[in-house]
Short mmCIF file of C-alpha atoms in Angstrom, two decimals:
data_model
loop_
_atom_site.label_atom_id
_atom_site.label_comp_id
_atom_site.label_asym_id
_atom_site.label_seq_id
_atom_site.Cartn_x
_atom_site.Cartn_y
_atom_site.Cartn_z
CA MET A 8 163.19 130.74 131.66
CA SER A 9 162.98 128.15 128.52
CA GLY A 10 162.33 124.37 128.44
CA LYS A 11 161.88 122.30 131.20
CA LEU A 12 161.67 123.27 135.02
CA ARG A 13 164.95 121.90 136.74
CA VAL A 14 163.46 121.09 140.13
CA ALA A 15 165.90 120.12 143.27
CA LEU A 16 164.03 117.07 144.98
CA VAL A 17 165.51 117.58 148.45
CA PHE A 18 164.94 114.45 150.96
CA GLY A 19 166.43 112.49 153.64
CA GLY A 20 167.99 114.65 156.40
CA ARG A 21 168.93 114.70 160.10
CA SER A 22 165.63 114.26 161.85
CA GLY A 23 163.92 110.90 162.90
CA GLU A 24 161.63 111.47 160.08
CA HIS A 25 164.51 110.48 157.54
CA GLU A 26 162.66 107.57 156.24
CA VAL A 27 159.36 108.88 155.90
CA SER A 28 160.75 111.82 154.07
CA VAL A 29 162.87 109.56 151.00
CA VAL A 30 159.06 107.67 151.21
CA SER A 31 157.30 111.11 150.15
CA ALA A 32 160.32 112.00 148.36
CA ARG A 33 159.65 109.00 145.76
CA SER A 34 156.05 109.84 145.65
CA VAL A 35 156.56 113.15 144.38
CA ALA A 36 159.03 112.28 141.66
CA ARG A 37 156.24 110.05 140.65
CA ALA A 38 153.96 112.57 140.04
CA LEU A 39 156.07 115.08 138.86
CA ASP A 40 154.78 115.62 135.13
CA PRO A 41 158.14 114.88 133.54
CA ALA A 42 156.94 116.60 130.01
CA LYS A 43 156.97 120.16 132.61
CA TYR A 44 159.84 119.23 134.68
CA GLN A 45 163.40 118.00 135.29
CA ILE A 46 163.79 116.39 138.55
CA VAL A 47 167.40 116.82 140.03
CA PRO A 48 167.34 114.40 143.27
CA MET A 49 169.51 115.70 146.45
CA ALA A 50 169.70 113.56 149.39
CA ILE A 51 170.67 114.52 153.03
CA ASP A 52 172.33 111.45 155.41
CA ARG A 53 171.62 111.29 158.90
CA GLN A 54 174.78 113.21 159.74
CA GLY A 55 173.82 116.44 157.19
CA LEU A 56 175.96 115.32 154.99
CA TRP A 57 174.58 115.76 150.88
CA ALA A 58 175.19 112.83 148.76
CA ALA A 59 176.53 112.74 145.44
CA PRO A 60 174.69 112.85 142.48
CA GLU A 61 173.71 109.00 141.59
CA VAL A 62 174.05 108.44 144.99
CA ALA A 63 170.77 110.47 145.50
CA GLN A 64 169.11 109.01 142.55
CA LYS A 65 170.15 105.25 143.28
CA VAL A 66 168.02 106.22 147.06
CA LEU A 67 165.14 107.49 145.08
CA GLU A 68 164.88 104.55 142.67
CA ALA A 69 165.76 101.36 144.88
CA SER A 70 163.69 102.38 148.17
CA GLY A 71 160.64 101.31 148.87
CA ASP A 72 157.05 103.04 149.49
CA ARG A 73 157.72 102.28 153.63
CA ALA A 74 159.55 103.67 155.96
CA ASP A 75 161.19 100.14 156.64
CA GLN A 76 162.08 99.79 153.26
CA VAL A 77 164.19 102.98 152.30
CA LEU A 78 168.06 102.44 151.42
CA ALA A 79 170.50 103.84 153.97
CA PHE A 80 173.23 105.61 152.37
CA THR A 81 176.26 108.58 153.22
CA GLY A 82 176.60 111.41 151.67
CA ALA A 83 179.95 113.36 151.16
CA HIS A 84 179.93 117.30 150.84
CA ARG A 85 178.53 119.62 153.13
CA LEU A 86 176.29 120.71 150.70
CA ASP A 87 175.28 119.93 147.03
CA PRO A 88 177.24 122.07 144.62
CA ARG A 89 174.38 122.03 142.40
CA LEU A 90 172.80 124.53 143.98
CA LEU A 91 175.75 126.91 143.81
CA GLU A 92 176.24 126.19 140.48
CA GLY A 93 172.92 127.28 138.60
CA ALA A 94 171.73 123.70 138.29
CA VAL A 95 168.39 124.02 138.97
CA ASP A 96 165.03 126.12 139.28
CA VAL A 97 163.13 125.64 141.97
CA VAL A 98 163.98 124.12 145.26
CA MET A 99 161.34 121.53 146.51
CA PRO A 100 161.98 120.40 150.14
CA ILE A 101 160.15 117.13 150.98
CA LEU A 102 161.87 117.22 154.94
CA HIS A 103 160.32 116.19 157.32
CA GLY A 104 161.18 116.91 161.28
CA PRO A 105 164.07 119.27 162.75
CA PHE A 106 167.01 120.67 159.93
CA GLY A 107 164.19 120.49 157.00
CA GLU A 108 160.57 121.38 157.97
CA ASP A 109 161.81 123.97 160.21
CA GLY A 110 162.75 126.95 158.28
CA THR A 111 166.43 125.51 158.20
CA ILE A 112 166.92 124.78 154.44
CA GLN A 113 163.62 127.66 153.49
CA GLY A 114 166.50 130.01 154.88
CA LEU A 115 169.44 128.40 152.84
CA CYS A 116 167.11 128.53 149.88
CA GLU A 117 166.48 132.68 150.52
CA MET A 118 170.50 133.08 150.89
CA LEU A 119 171.31 131.32 147.81
CA ASP A 120 168.30 133.32 146.16
CA LEU A 121 166.56 130.35 145.16
CA PRO A 122 162.69 129.97 144.96
CA TYR A 123 161.04 127.01 147.25
CA THR A 124 158.16 125.30 147.51
CA GLY A 125 156.26 125.11 150.96
CA CYS A 126 156.13 127.94 153.62
CA ASN A 127 158.42 130.51 154.73
CA VAL A 128 160.74 130.82 156.96
CA ALA A 129 158.83 131.89 159.87
CA ALA A 130 155.98 129.73 159.36
CA SER A 131 157.96 126.90 159.33
CA ALA A 132 160.02 127.16 162.14
CA VAL A 133 156.82 128.61 163.90
CA THR A 134 154.70 125.43 162.90
CA MET A 135 157.50 123.10 163.54
CA ASP A 136 157.19 124.10 167.53
CA LYS A 137 154.37 122.83 168.88
CA VAL A 138 154.59 125.46 171.66
CA LEU A 139 154.97 128.76 169.68
CA THR A 140 151.68 127.16 167.48
CA LYS A 141 149.78 126.70 170.43
CA ARG A 142 150.64 129.92 171.84
CA LEU A 143 149.81 131.70 168.42
CA LEU A 144 146.65 129.71 168.15
CA ARG A 145 145.66 130.82 171.55
CA ASP A 146 146.41 134.77 170.82
CA ALA A 147 144.46 134.47 167.88
CA GLY A 148 141.46 133.42 169.79
CA LEU A 149 141.28 129.81 168.38
CA PRO A 150 140.66 126.52 170.42
CA VAL A 151 143.21 124.47 171.79
CA VAL A 152 143.57 122.33 174.62
CA PRO A 153 145.13 123.27 177.87
CA PHE A 154 148.76 122.64 177.94
CA VAL A 155 151.55 123.56 180.08
CA VAL A 156 155.32 123.88 178.88
CA VAL A 157 158.44 122.07 180.34
CA THR A 158 162.13 122.75 179.95
CA ARG A 159 164.88 120.29 180.29
CA GLU A 160 166.34 123.10 183.60
CA GLN A 161 162.99 122.97 185.02
CA TRP A 162 162.98 119.12 184.97
CA SER A 163 164.79 117.28 187.57
CA GLY A 164 162.67 113.99 187.89
CA ALA A 165 159.56 115.02 189.72
CA VAL A 166 156.12 115.78 188.55
CA PRO A 167 156.32 119.63 187.58
CA GLU A 168 153.83 121.15 189.57
CA PRO A 169 152.02 123.24 187.27
CA VAL A 170 151.45 119.66 185.35
CA ARG A 171 148.93 118.43 187.91
CA GLY A 172 146.65 121.24 187.62
CA LEU A 173 145.68 119.10 184.24
CA SER A 174 143.55 115.99 184.06
CA LEU A 175 144.75 112.76 183.02
CA PRO A 176 145.00 111.29 180.55
CA LEU A 177 147.99 113.53 179.52
CA PHE A 178 149.74 113.55 176.07
CA VAL A 179 153.65 114.32 176.24
CA LYS A 180 155.44 115.82 173.03
CA PRO A 181 158.64 116.84 172.53
CA ALA A 182 158.01 120.83 171.09
CA ARG A 183 159.95 120.25 167.83
CA LEU A 184 159.77 116.77 166.39
CA GLY A 185 156.95 115.54 164.20
CA SER A 186 155.31 111.93 163.10
CA SER A 187 154.43 111.42 166.33
CA VAL A 188 158.07 110.48 167.42
CA GLY A 189 158.56 110.44 171.27
CA ILE A 190 155.03 111.01 172.24
CA SER A 191 153.70 109.45 174.83
CA LYS A 192 150.00 108.83 176.12
CA VAL A 193 149.98 109.41 180.11
CA LYS A 194 147.41 107.69 182.10
CA SER A 195 148.76 107.72 185.73
CA TRP A 196 150.64 110.09 187.14
CA GLU A 197 152.96 107.10 187.86
CA THR A 198 153.99 106.77 184.48
CA LEU A 199 154.46 110.55 183.97
CA PRO A 200 158.45 110.66 184.45
CA ALA A 201 159.24 108.05 182.01
CA ALA A 202 156.70 109.79 179.40
CA LEU A 203 159.30 113.26 180.21
CA GLU A 204 162.47 111.38 180.25
CA LEU A 205 161.58 110.05 176.71
CA ALA A 206 160.26 113.57 175.16
CA PHE A 207 163.71 115.10 176.14
CA GLN A 208 165.64 112.32 174.11
CA PHE A 209 164.42 114.51 171.25
CA ASP A 210 164.05 117.92 172.53
CA ASP A 211 164.91 120.21 175.06
CA LEU A 212 161.32 121.76 175.34
CA VAL A 213 158.37 119.65 176.16
CA LEU A 214 154.62 120.15 176.04
CA VAL A 215 152.35 118.22 177.81
CA GLU A 216 148.42 118.78 176.73
CA GLN A 217 145.57 117.56 178.23
CA GLY A 218 143.93 114.91 176.68
CA VAL A 219 140.59 114.71 175.27
CA ASP A 220 138.12 111.88 173.83
CA ALA A 221 138.04 113.00 170.76
CA ARG A 222 138.34 112.30 166.75
CA GLU A 223 141.49 113.16 164.91
CA ILE A 224 140.53 115.25 161.93
CA GLU A 225 142.60 116.92 159.36
CA VAL A 226 141.98 119.71 156.67
CA ALA A 227 144.78 120.21 153.89
CA VAL A 228 145.00 124.13 152.76
CA LEU A 229 146.59 125.35 149.82
CA ASP A 230 147.46 128.74 149.38
CA GLY A 231 145.91 130.69 146.35
CA ASP A 232 143.55 133.36 145.62
CA PRO A 233 141.26 132.34 146.99
CA PRO A 234 143.35 129.23 148.98
CA VAL A 235 142.06 125.95 148.60
CA VAL A 236 140.51 124.64 151.91
CA SER A 237 140.06 120.91 151.39
CA VAL A 238 137.08 118.50 152.57
CA PRO A 239 138.04 117.38 155.96
CA GLY A 240 139.45 113.68 156.50
CA GLU A 241 139.39 111.38 159.52
CA VAL A 242 142.23 108.98 161.15
CA VAL A 243 140.99 106.32 162.89
CA PRO A 244 144.49 104.87 164.94
CA GLY A 245 145.11 101.29 165.38
CA HIS A 246 147.15 101.83 168.11
CA GLU A 247 146.30 103.74 171.37
CA PHE A 248 146.88 106.60 169.47
CA TYR A 249 147.93 107.62 166.01
CA ASP A 250 151.97 107.00 166.79
CA TYR A 251 154.64 106.69 164.58
CA ALA A 252 154.63 102.42 163.72
CA ASP A 253 150.79 103.37 163.02
CA LYS A 254 150.96 106.22 160.67
CA TYR A 255 154.03 103.98 158.45
CA LEU A 256 154.91 101.05 159.55
CA ASP A 257 152.09 98.24 160.20
CA ASP A 258 149.19 99.82 158.40
CA ALA A 259 146.52 99.65 161.45
CA CYS A 260 144.93 102.92 160.62
CA LYS A 261 142.01 103.56 159.13
CA LEU A 262 142.08 106.83 156.84
CA LEU A 263 138.76 108.66 155.96
CA ALA A 264 138.55 110.46 153.40
CA PRO A 265 136.08 112.74 153.17
CA ALA A 266 135.38 112.71 157.30
CA PRO A 267 132.14 111.36 157.99
CA LEU A 268 130.92 114.84 159.58
CA ALA A 269 127.84 116.60 159.70
CA ASP A 270 127.62 119.63 157.05
CA PRO A 271 127.92 122.23 159.69
CA GLN A 272 130.72 120.75 161.41
CA VAL A 273 132.55 120.69 157.64
CA GLY A 274 131.83 124.29 157.48
CA LYS A 275 133.48 124.73 160.86
CA VAL A 276 136.42 122.90 160.59
CA ARG A 277 137.73 124.14 157.05
CA GLU A 278 136.87 127.77 158.66
CA LEU A 279 139.29 126.95 161.60
CA ALA A 280 141.57 125.62 159.43
CA LEU A 281 142.24 128.64 157.38
CA ALA A 282 141.91 130.97 160.40
CA ALA A 283 144.68 128.75 162.13
CA PHE A 284 146.76 129.17 158.69
CA ARG A 285 146.76 133.02 158.66
CA ALA A 286 147.40 132.86 162.33
CA CYS A 287 150.33 131.21 161.74
CA GLY A 288 151.84 133.13 158.93
CA CYS A 289 151.64 130.32 156.69
CA ASP A 290 151.66 130.31 153.10
CA ALA A 291 151.88 127.82 150.02
CA MET A 292 150.31 124.92 152.01
CA ALA A 293 149.97 123.55 155.31
CA ARG A 294 147.68 120.73 156.63
CA VAL A 295 145.91 121.74 159.96
CA ASP A 296 144.82 118.68 162.52
CA PHE A 297 142.08 119.21 164.99
CA LEU A 298 140.74 117.50 167.92
CA LEU A 299 137.11 116.65 167.96
CA GLU A 300 135.79 116.28 171.25
CA LYS A 301 133.11 113.63 170.99
CA PRO A 302 130.87 114.68 174.03
CA SER A 303 131.36 118.56 173.53
CA GLY A 304 131.54 118.40 169.95
CA VAL A 305 134.04 121.19 170.10
CA PHE A 306 137.03 121.09 167.65
CA TYR A 307 140.48 121.84 168.79
CA VAL A 308 143.44 122.77 167.06
CA ASN A 309 145.80 120.40 167.62
CA GLU A 310 148.79 121.56 165.51
CA LEU A 311 150.07 122.25 161.86
CA ASN A 312 152.40 120.88 159.39
CA SER A 313 154.23 123.02 157.10
CA ILE A 314 155.40 120.15 154.91
CA PRO A 315 152.88 117.28 155.27
CA GLY A 316 153.10 114.15 154.18
CA PHE A 317 153.81 113.14 150.28
CA THR A 318 153.58 109.21 151.21
CA PRO A 319 151.14 107.34 148.93
CA ILE A 320 148.78 107.04 151.83
CA SER A 321 149.04 110.75 152.88
CA MET A 322 146.10 112.66 153.96
CA TYR A 323 147.18 116.15 152.61
CA PRO A 324 147.53 115.24 148.64
CA LYS A 325 144.37 112.63 149.38
CA LEU A 326 142.15 115.23 150.48
CA LEU A 327 143.05 118.19 148.21
CA GLY A 328 142.25 115.19 145.30
CA LEU A 329 138.60 114.95 146.94
CA THR A 330 138.25 118.85 146.50
CA GLY A 331 139.72 119.20 143.16
CA VAL A 332 143.27 119.32 143.51
CA PRO A 333 144.97 116.44 141.94
CA TYR A 334 148.36 115.07 142.87
CA PRO A 335 150.17 116.40 139.69
CA GLU A 336 148.25 119.89 139.73
CA LEU A 337 149.20 120.06 143.15
CA LEU A 338 152.49 120.07 142.71
CA ASP A 339 152.51 122.47 139.68
CA ARG A 340 150.72 124.41 141.61
CA LEU A 341 153.06 124.45 144.88
CA ILE A 342 155.55 125.09 142.43
CA GLN A 343 153.84 128.15 140.57
CA LEU A 344 154.11 129.77 144.46
CA ALA A 345 157.33 128.96 144.85
CA LEU A 346 158.33 130.97 141.63
CA ILE A 347 156.10 133.84 142.05
CA ARG A 348 156.83 134.59 146.21
CA HIS A 349 160.64 134.65 145.08
CA GLU A 350 159.79 136.96 142.48
CA ARG A 351 158.01 139.49 144.92
CA ARG A 352 160.82 138.83 147.30
CA ARG A 353 163.01 140.20 144.33
CA GLU A 354 161.12 143.28 143.42
CA LEU A 355 160.96 144.16 147.98
CA ALA A 356 164.78 143.36 148.06
CA ALA A 357 165.43 145.34 145.35
CA ALA A 358 163.11 148.49 146.62
CA ALA A 359 164.66 148.20 150.08
CA LEU A 360 167.90 148.67 147.97
CA LYS A 361 166.82 152.08 147.07
CA PRO A 362 168.88 155.04 148.54
CA LEU A 363 166.44 156.57 151.19
CA GLY A 364 165.77 160.09 149.37
CA GLU A 365 164.90 157.81 146.23
CA ARG A 366 162.70 155.91 148.27
CA ALA A 367 160.82 159.11 149.68
CA ALA A 368 161.18 160.88 146.24
CA THR A 369 158.92 157.81 144.60
CA GLY A 370 156.97 156.72 147.45
CA SER A 371 158.54 153.18 147.44
#
């Protein structure tokens, strides 16, 4: 491979986080070193159609740096033909939420034999699913808040009995969505049915968690030998909780980086972050989010984001920058990790294709 690496920057998508993805992609495009990379913009509209190249370029250039300043567009193809034509060297999915962060585009890249940045297929799917994540973390012995899972089949308009075993306040969340879309804080049992109805508008599986009086702490993990585990940051919500508007629209929240924590707390949360990263099978990158209970000082692992935000205000690049990995270097490392993983998978695939007798004779 010679000259500049051709990086397919994929953004937009079918999820409720469509606009956030575009804002993240704009930030990434500005940070990629033009001496090393040729950016190949690929935009996916809300219906899942891939835009023509000139449309993707226009969206990337003409949108603003807020979710409410993103240029609307319409796609034309079921798949960008450049992915099939050998026109790119590595794919960088900057897609948040379903149909992007959940293993779908990662699986597409595997099928097309293309390197891609971020977590592998399985870890992407697991971390997108809050229920699977909670169960894996719990089984690994990591601290999570008490929770109950409610399926659409179980939902009849009445509060399911297992949920009554939790204590108010509660948080009700769609299981497979991000950016706090569809999430409600419930302070009374009378308002719980409406919160469940809202969550079921976005998913057939809903997570009900017991609320804790907590600070919100985030840690960035970047894979490598050894992995980089960032200093922690803190989100101080400007609203009742850290919701979509607080994150992307009205700038009411405060992001404290680094978080004001005692040294033992910093060491503990970084240790838990790496353990959670490994428990969920992550590679490449993830942001690990925690709840630090105020009365007890206990850290609870809340969730992992396999494609964390890369907007101008996002914690993931900010925290790694404070830990000695500047934004352009972060992108370099993610691309290199993608190429290394791809080469390793090719080697494993070649070994698996050997005749059984040959594999036994060579020990492979």
